[in-house]
PDB file of C-alpha atoms in Angstrom:
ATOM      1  CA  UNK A 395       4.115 -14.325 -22.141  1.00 75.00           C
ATOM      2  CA  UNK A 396       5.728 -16.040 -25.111  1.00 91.00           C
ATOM      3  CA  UNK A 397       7.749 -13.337 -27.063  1.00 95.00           C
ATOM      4  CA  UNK A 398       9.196 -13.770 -30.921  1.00 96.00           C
ATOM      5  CA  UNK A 399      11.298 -11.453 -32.616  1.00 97.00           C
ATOM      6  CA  UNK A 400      12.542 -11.839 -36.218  1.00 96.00           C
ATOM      7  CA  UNK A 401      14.408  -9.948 -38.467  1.00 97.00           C
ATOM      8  CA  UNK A 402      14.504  -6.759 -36.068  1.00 98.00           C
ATOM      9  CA  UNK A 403      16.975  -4.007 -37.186  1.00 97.00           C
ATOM     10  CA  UNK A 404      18.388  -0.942 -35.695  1.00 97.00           C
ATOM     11  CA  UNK A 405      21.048   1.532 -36.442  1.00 96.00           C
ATOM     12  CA  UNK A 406      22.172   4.534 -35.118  1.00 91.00           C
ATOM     13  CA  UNK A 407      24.619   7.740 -36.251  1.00 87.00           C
ATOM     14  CA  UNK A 408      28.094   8.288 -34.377  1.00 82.00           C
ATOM     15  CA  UNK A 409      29.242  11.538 -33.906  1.00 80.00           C
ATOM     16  CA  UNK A 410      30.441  12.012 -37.643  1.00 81.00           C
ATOM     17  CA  UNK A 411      27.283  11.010 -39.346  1.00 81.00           C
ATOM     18  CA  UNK A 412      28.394   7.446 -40.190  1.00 85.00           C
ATOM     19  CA  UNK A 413      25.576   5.282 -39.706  1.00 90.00           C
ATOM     20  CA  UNK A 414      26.168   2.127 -37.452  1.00 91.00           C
ATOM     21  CA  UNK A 415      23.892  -0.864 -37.749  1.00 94.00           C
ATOM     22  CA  UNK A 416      23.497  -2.080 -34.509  1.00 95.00           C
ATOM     23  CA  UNK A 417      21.100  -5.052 -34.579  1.00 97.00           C
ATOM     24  CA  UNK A 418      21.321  -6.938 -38.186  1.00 96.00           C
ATOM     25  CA  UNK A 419      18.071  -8.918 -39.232  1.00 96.00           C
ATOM     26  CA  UNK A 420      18.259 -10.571 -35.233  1.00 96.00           C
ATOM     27  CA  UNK A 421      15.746 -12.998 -34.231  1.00 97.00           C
ATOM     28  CA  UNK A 422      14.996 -14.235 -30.803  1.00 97.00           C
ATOM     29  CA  UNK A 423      11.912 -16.765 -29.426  1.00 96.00           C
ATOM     30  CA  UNK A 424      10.925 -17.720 -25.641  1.00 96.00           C
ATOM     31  CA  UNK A 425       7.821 -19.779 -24.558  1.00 95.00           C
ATOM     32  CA  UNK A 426       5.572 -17.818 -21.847  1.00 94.00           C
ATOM     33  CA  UNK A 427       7.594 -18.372 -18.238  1.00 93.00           C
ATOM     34  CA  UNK A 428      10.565 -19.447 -19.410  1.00 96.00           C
ATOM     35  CA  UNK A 429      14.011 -17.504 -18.560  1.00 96.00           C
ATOM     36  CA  UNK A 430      16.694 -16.708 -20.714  1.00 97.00           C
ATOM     37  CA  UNK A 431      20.171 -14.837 -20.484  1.00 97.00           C
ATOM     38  CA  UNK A 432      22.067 -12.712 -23.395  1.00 97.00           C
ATOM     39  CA  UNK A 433      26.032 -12.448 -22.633  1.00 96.00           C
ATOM     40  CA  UNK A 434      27.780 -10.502 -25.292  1.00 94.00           C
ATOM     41  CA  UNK A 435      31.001  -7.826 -25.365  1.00 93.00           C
ATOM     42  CA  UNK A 436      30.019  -4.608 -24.250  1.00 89.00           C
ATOM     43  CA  UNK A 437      29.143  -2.405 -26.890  1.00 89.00           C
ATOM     44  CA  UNK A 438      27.308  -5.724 -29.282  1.00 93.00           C
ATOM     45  CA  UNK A 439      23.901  -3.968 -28.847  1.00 94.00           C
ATOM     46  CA  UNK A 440      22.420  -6.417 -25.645  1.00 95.00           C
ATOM     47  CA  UNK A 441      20.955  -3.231 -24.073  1.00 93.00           C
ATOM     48  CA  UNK A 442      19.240  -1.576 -26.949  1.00 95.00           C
ATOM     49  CA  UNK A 443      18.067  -5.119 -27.744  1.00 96.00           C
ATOM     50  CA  UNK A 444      16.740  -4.969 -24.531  1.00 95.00           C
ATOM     51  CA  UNK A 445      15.435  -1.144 -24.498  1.00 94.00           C
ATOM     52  CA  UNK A 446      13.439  -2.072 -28.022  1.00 95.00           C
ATOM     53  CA  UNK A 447      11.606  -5.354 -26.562  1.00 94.00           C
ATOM     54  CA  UNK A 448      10.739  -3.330 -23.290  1.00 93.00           C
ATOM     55  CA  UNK A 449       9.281  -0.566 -26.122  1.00 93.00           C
ATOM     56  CA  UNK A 450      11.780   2.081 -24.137  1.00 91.00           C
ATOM     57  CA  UNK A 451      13.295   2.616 -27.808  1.00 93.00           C
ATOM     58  CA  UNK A 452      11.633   1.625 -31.149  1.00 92.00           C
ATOM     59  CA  UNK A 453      13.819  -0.782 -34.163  1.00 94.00           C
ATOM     60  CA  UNK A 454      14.313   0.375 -37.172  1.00 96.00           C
ATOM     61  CA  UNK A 455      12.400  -2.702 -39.047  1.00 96.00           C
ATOM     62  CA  UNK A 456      11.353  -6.507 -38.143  1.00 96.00           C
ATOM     63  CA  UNK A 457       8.499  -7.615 -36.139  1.00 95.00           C
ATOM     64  CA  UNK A 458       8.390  -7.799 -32.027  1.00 95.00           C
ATOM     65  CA  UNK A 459       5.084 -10.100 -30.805  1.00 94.00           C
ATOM     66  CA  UNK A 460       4.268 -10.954 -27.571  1.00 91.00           C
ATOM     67  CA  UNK A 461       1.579 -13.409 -28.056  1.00 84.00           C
ATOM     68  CA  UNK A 462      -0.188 -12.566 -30.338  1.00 82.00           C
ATOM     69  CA  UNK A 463       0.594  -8.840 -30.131  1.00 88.00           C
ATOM     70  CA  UNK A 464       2.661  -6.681 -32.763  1.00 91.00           C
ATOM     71  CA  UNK A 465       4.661  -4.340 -30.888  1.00 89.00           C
ATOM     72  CA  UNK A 466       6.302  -2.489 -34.232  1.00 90.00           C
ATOM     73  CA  UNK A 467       2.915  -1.561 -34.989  1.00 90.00           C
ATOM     74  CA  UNK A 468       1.892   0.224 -32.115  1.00 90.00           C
ATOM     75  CA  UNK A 469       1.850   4.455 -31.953  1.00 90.00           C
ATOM     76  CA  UNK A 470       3.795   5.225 -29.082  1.00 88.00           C
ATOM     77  CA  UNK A 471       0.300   6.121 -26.332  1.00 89.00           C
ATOM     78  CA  UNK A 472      -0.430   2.427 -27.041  1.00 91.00           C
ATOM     79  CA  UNK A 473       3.770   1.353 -26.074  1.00 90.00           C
ATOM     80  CA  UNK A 474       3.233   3.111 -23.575  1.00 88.00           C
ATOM     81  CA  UNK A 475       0.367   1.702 -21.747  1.00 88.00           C
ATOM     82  CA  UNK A 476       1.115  -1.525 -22.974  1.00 90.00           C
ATOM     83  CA  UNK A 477       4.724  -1.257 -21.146  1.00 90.00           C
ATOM     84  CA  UNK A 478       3.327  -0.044 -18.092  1.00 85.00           C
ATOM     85  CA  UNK A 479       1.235  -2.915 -17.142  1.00 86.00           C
ATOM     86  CA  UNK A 480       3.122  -5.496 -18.768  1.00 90.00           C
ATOM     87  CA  UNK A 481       6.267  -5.150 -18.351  1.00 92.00           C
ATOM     88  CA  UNK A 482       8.927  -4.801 -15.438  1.00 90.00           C
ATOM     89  CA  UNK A 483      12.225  -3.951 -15.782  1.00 90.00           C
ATOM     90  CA  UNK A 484      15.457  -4.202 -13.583  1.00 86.00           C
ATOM     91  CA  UNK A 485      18.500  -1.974 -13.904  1.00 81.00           C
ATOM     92  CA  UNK A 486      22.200  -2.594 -12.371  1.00 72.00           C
ATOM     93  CA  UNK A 487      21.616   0.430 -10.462  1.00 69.00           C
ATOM     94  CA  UNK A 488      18.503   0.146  -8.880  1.00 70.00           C
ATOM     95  CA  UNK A 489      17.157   3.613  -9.608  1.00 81.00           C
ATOM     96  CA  UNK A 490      14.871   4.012  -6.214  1.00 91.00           C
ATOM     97  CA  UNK A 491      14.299   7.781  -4.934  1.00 92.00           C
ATOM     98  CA  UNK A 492      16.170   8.552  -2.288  1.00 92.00           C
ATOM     99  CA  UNK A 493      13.814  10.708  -0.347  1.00 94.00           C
ATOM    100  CA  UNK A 494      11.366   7.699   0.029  1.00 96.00           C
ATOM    101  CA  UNK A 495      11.459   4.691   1.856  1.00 97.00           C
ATOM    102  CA  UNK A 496      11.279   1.084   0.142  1.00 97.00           C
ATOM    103  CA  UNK A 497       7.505   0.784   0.769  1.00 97.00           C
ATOM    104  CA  UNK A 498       6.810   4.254  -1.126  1.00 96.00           C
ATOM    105  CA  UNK A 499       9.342   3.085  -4.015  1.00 96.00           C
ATOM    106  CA  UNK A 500       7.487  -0.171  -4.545  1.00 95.00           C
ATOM    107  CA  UNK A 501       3.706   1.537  -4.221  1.00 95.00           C
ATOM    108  CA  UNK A 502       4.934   4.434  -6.596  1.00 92.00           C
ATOM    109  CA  UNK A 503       4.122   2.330  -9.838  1.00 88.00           C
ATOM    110  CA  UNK A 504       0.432   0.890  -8.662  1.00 89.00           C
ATOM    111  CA  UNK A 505      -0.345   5.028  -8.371  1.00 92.00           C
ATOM    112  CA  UNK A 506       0.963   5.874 -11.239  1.00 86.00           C
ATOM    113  CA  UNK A 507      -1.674   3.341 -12.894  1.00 83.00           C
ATOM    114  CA  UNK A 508      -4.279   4.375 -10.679  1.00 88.00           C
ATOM    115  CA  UNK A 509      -4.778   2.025  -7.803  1.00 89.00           C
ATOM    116  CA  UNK A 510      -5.709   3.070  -4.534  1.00 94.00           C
ATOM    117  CA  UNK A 511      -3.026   4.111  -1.865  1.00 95.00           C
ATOM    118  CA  UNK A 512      -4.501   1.195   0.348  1.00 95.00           C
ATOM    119  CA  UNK A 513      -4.391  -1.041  -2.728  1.00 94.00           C
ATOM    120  CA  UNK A 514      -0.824  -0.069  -3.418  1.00 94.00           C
ATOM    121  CA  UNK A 515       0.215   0.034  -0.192  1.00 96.00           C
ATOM    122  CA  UNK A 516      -1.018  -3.872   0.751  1.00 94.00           C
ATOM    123  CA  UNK A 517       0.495  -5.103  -2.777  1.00 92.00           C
ATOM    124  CA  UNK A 518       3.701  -3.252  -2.467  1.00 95.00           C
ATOM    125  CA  UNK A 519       4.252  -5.061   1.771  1.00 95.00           C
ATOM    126  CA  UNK A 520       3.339  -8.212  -0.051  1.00 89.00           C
ATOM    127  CA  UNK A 521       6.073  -8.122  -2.232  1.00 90.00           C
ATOM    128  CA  UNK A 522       8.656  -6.923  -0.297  1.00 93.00           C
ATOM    129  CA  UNK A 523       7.730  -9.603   2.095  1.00 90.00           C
ATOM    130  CA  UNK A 524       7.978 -11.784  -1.026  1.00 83.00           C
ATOM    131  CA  UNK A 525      11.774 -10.585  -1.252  1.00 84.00           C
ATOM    132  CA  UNK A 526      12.530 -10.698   2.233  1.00 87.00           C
ATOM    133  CA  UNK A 527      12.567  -7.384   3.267  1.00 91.00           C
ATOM    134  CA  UNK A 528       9.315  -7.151   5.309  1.00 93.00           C
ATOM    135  CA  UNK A 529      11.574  -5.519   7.838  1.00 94.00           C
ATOM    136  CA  UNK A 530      12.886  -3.125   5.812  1.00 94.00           C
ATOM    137  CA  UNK A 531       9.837  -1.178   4.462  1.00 96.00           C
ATOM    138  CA  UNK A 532      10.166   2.265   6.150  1.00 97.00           C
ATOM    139  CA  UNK A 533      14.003   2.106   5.447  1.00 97.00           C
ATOM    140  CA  UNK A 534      15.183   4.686   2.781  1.00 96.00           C
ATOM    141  CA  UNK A 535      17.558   3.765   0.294  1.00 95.00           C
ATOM    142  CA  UNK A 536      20.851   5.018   2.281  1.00 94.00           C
ATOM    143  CA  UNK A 537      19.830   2.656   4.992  1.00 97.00           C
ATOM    144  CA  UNK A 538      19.787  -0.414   2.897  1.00 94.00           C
ATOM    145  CA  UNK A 539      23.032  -2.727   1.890  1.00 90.00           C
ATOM    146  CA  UNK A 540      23.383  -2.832  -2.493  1.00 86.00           C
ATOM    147  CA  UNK A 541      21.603  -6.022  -1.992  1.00 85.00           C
ATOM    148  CA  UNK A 542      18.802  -4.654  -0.220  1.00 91.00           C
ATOM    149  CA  UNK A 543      18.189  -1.835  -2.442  1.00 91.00           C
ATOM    150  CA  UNK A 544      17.994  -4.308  -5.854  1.00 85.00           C
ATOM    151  CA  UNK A 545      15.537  -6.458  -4.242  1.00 87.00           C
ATOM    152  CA  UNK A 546      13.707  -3.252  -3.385  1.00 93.00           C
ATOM    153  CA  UNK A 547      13.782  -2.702  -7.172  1.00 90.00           C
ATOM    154  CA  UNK A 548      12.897  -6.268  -7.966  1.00 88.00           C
ATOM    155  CA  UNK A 549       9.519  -5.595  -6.084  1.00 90.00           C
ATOM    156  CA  UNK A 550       8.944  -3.026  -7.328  1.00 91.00           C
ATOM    157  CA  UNK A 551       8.922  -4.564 -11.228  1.00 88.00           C
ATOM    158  CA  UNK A 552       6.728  -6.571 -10.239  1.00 87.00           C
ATOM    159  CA  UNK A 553       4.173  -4.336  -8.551  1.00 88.00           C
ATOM    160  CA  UNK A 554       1.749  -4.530 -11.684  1.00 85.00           C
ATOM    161  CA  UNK A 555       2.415  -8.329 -12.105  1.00 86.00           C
ATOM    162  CA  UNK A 556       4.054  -8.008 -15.235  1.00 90.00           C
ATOM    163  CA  UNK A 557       3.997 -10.886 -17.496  1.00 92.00           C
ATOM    164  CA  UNK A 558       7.524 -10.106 -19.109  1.00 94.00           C
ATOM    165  CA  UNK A 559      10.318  -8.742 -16.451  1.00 92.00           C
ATOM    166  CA  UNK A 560      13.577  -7.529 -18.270  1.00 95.00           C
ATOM    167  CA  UNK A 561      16.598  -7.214 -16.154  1.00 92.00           C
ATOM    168  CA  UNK A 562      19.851  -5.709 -17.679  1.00 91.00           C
ATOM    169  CA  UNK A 563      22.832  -6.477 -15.518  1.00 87.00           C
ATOM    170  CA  UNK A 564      20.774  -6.780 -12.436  1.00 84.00           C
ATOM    171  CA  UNK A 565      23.931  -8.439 -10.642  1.00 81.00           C
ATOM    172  CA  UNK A 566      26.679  -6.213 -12.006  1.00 80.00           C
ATOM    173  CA  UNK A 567      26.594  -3.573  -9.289  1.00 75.00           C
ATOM    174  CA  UNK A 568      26.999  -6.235  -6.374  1.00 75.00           C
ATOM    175  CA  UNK A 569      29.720  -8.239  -4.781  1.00 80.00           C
ATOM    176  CA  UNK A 570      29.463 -12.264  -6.148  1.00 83.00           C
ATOM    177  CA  UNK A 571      27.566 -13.524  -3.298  1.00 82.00           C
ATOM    178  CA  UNK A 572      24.979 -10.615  -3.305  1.00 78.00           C
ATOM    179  CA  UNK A 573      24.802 -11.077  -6.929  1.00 82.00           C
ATOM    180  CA  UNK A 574      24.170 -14.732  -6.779  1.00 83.00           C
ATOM    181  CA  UNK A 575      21.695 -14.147  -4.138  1.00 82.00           C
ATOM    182  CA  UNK A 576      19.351 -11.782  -6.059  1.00 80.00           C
ATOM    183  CA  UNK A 577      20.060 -14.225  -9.129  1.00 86.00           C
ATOM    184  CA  UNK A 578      18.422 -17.020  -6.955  1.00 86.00           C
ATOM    185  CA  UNK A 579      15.936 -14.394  -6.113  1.00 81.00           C
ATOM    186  CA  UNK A 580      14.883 -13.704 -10.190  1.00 85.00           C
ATOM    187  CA  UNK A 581      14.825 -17.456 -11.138  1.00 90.00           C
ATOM    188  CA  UNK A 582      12.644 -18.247  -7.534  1.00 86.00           C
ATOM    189  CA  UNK A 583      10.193 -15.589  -8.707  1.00 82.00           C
ATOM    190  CA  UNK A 584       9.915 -16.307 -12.914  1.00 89.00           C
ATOM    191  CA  UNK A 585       8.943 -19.715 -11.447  1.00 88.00           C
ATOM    192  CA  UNK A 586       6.687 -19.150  -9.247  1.00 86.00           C
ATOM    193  CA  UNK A 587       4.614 -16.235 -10.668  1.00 84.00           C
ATOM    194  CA  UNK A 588       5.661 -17.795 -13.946  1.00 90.00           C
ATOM    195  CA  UNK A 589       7.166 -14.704 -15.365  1.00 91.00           C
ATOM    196  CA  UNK A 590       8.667 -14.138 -18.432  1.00 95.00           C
ATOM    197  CA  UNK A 591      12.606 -13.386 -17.905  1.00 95.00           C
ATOM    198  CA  UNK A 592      14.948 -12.124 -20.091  1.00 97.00           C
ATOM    199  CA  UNK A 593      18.384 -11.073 -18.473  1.00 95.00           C
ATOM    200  CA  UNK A 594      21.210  -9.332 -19.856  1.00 94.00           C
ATOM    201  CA  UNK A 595      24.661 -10.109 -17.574  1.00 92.00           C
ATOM    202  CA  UNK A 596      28.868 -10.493 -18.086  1.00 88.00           C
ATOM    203  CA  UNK A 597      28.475 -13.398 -15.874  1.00 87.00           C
ATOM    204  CA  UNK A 598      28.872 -16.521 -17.203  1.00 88.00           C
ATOM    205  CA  UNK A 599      28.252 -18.311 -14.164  1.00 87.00           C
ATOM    206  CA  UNK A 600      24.641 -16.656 -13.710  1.00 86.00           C
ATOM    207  CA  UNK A 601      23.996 -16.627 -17.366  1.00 91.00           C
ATOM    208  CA  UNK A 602      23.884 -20.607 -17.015  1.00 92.00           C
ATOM    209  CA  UNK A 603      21.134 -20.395 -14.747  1.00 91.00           C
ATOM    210  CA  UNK A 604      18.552 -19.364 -16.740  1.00 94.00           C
ATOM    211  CA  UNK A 605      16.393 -21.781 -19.218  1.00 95.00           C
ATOM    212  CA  UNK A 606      18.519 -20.709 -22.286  1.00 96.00           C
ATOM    213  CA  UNK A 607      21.350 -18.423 -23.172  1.00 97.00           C
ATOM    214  CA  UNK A 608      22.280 -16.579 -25.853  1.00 97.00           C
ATOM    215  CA  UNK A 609      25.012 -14.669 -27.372  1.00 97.00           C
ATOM    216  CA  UNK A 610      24.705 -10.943 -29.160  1.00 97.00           C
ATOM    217  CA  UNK A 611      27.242 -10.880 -31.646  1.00 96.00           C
ATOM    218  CA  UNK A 612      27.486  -9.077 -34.686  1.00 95.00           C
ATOM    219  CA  UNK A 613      24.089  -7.984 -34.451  1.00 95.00           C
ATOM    220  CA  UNK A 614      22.567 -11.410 -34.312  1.00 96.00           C
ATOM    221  CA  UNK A 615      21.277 -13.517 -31.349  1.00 96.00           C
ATOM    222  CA  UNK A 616      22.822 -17.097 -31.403  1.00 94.00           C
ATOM    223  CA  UNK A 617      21.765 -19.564 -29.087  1.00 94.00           C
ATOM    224  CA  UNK A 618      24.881 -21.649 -26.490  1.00 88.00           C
TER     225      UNK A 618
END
């Protein structure tokens, strides 16, 4: 899924009423299957950035189009479904219930849309096999190393095939060789189910992995 964004804004109020312009006129393009990093001082705006193109929050003005879609102009029912079967997303902490195993967290999405159990239950094995954790899937969360439990979470993002998958600091709750192995793990999969990745991280290392990186500063995406 290609994705262009130009001249998005988005402020927000702090605690005294001031307003604080977050995002200023940014623009941002990737081709369909390509991958792509943002680094950027905590606080720049990489995960509202993030939040808007994943329709989780909405910018203030600009346009957002995924192909040939105009995200800014949707009412939120249409975001909505729009999100849920085309994009993934990835959070440093993984987020998976804690009550159910890794093969209900994965199949949990698929119902949600409406697939069958069997349907969701076949797609969701397939994927964790994808991720190497075939032997994991009646595990629950507590069982499972960090490592485990993000590529749980990866599988999960992709159990509607998603054509964009948006991962904000999907490393930065592991140790460096964990992280670099679920890294490996991201770029292997945008490849190979050519999928759309944008990835928000503090590590440089990883950030030079992907097809381009870019840098949030000042409210503007510039590319390195």
């Amino acid at each position: 899924m290609q994705i262009e964004v130009s001249g998005l804004h988005k402020s927000f109020l702090d605690g005294e009423g001031h307003q604080l312009h977050i995002l200023k006129g940014l623009n941002f393009k990737l081709e369909a299957g390509a991958s792509a990093s943002i680094v950027g001082a905590s606080g720049t705006g990489k995960s509202t950035f993030l939040h808007i193109l994943g329709t989780l929050d909405e910018g203030d003005s600009g346009r957002i189009c995924f192909e040939n879609t105009d995200l800014m102009q949707m009412k939120r029912e249409e975001s909505s479904a729009f999100r849920n079967k085309t994009i993934g997303f990835i959070f440093q902490f993984h987020q998976l219930l804690q009550d159910f195993n890794a093969l209900e967290n994965v199949m949990i999405p698929a119902l949600i849309l409406g697939n069958s159990r069997t349907t969701a239950m076949e797609r969701s094995k397939m994927l964790l096999d994808q991720v190497g954790l075939f032997d994991r899937l009646h595990h629950k969360p507590s069982q499972l190393s960090g490592g485990e439990q993000q590529r749980v979470a990866i599988a999960r993002a992709l159990t509607n095939s998603p054509k964009l998958l948006l991962a904000d600091e999907p490393t930065g709750n592991l140790d460096e060789e964990t992280g670099r192995q679920v890294m490996e793990l991201l770029l292997k999969l945008n490849q190979e189910n050519r999928t759309t990745l944008v990835m928000i991280t503090h590590n440089q290392k990883l950030a030079m992995e992907t097809n381009s990186k870019f840098r949030l500063e000042n409210g503007l995406l510039n590319q390195e």
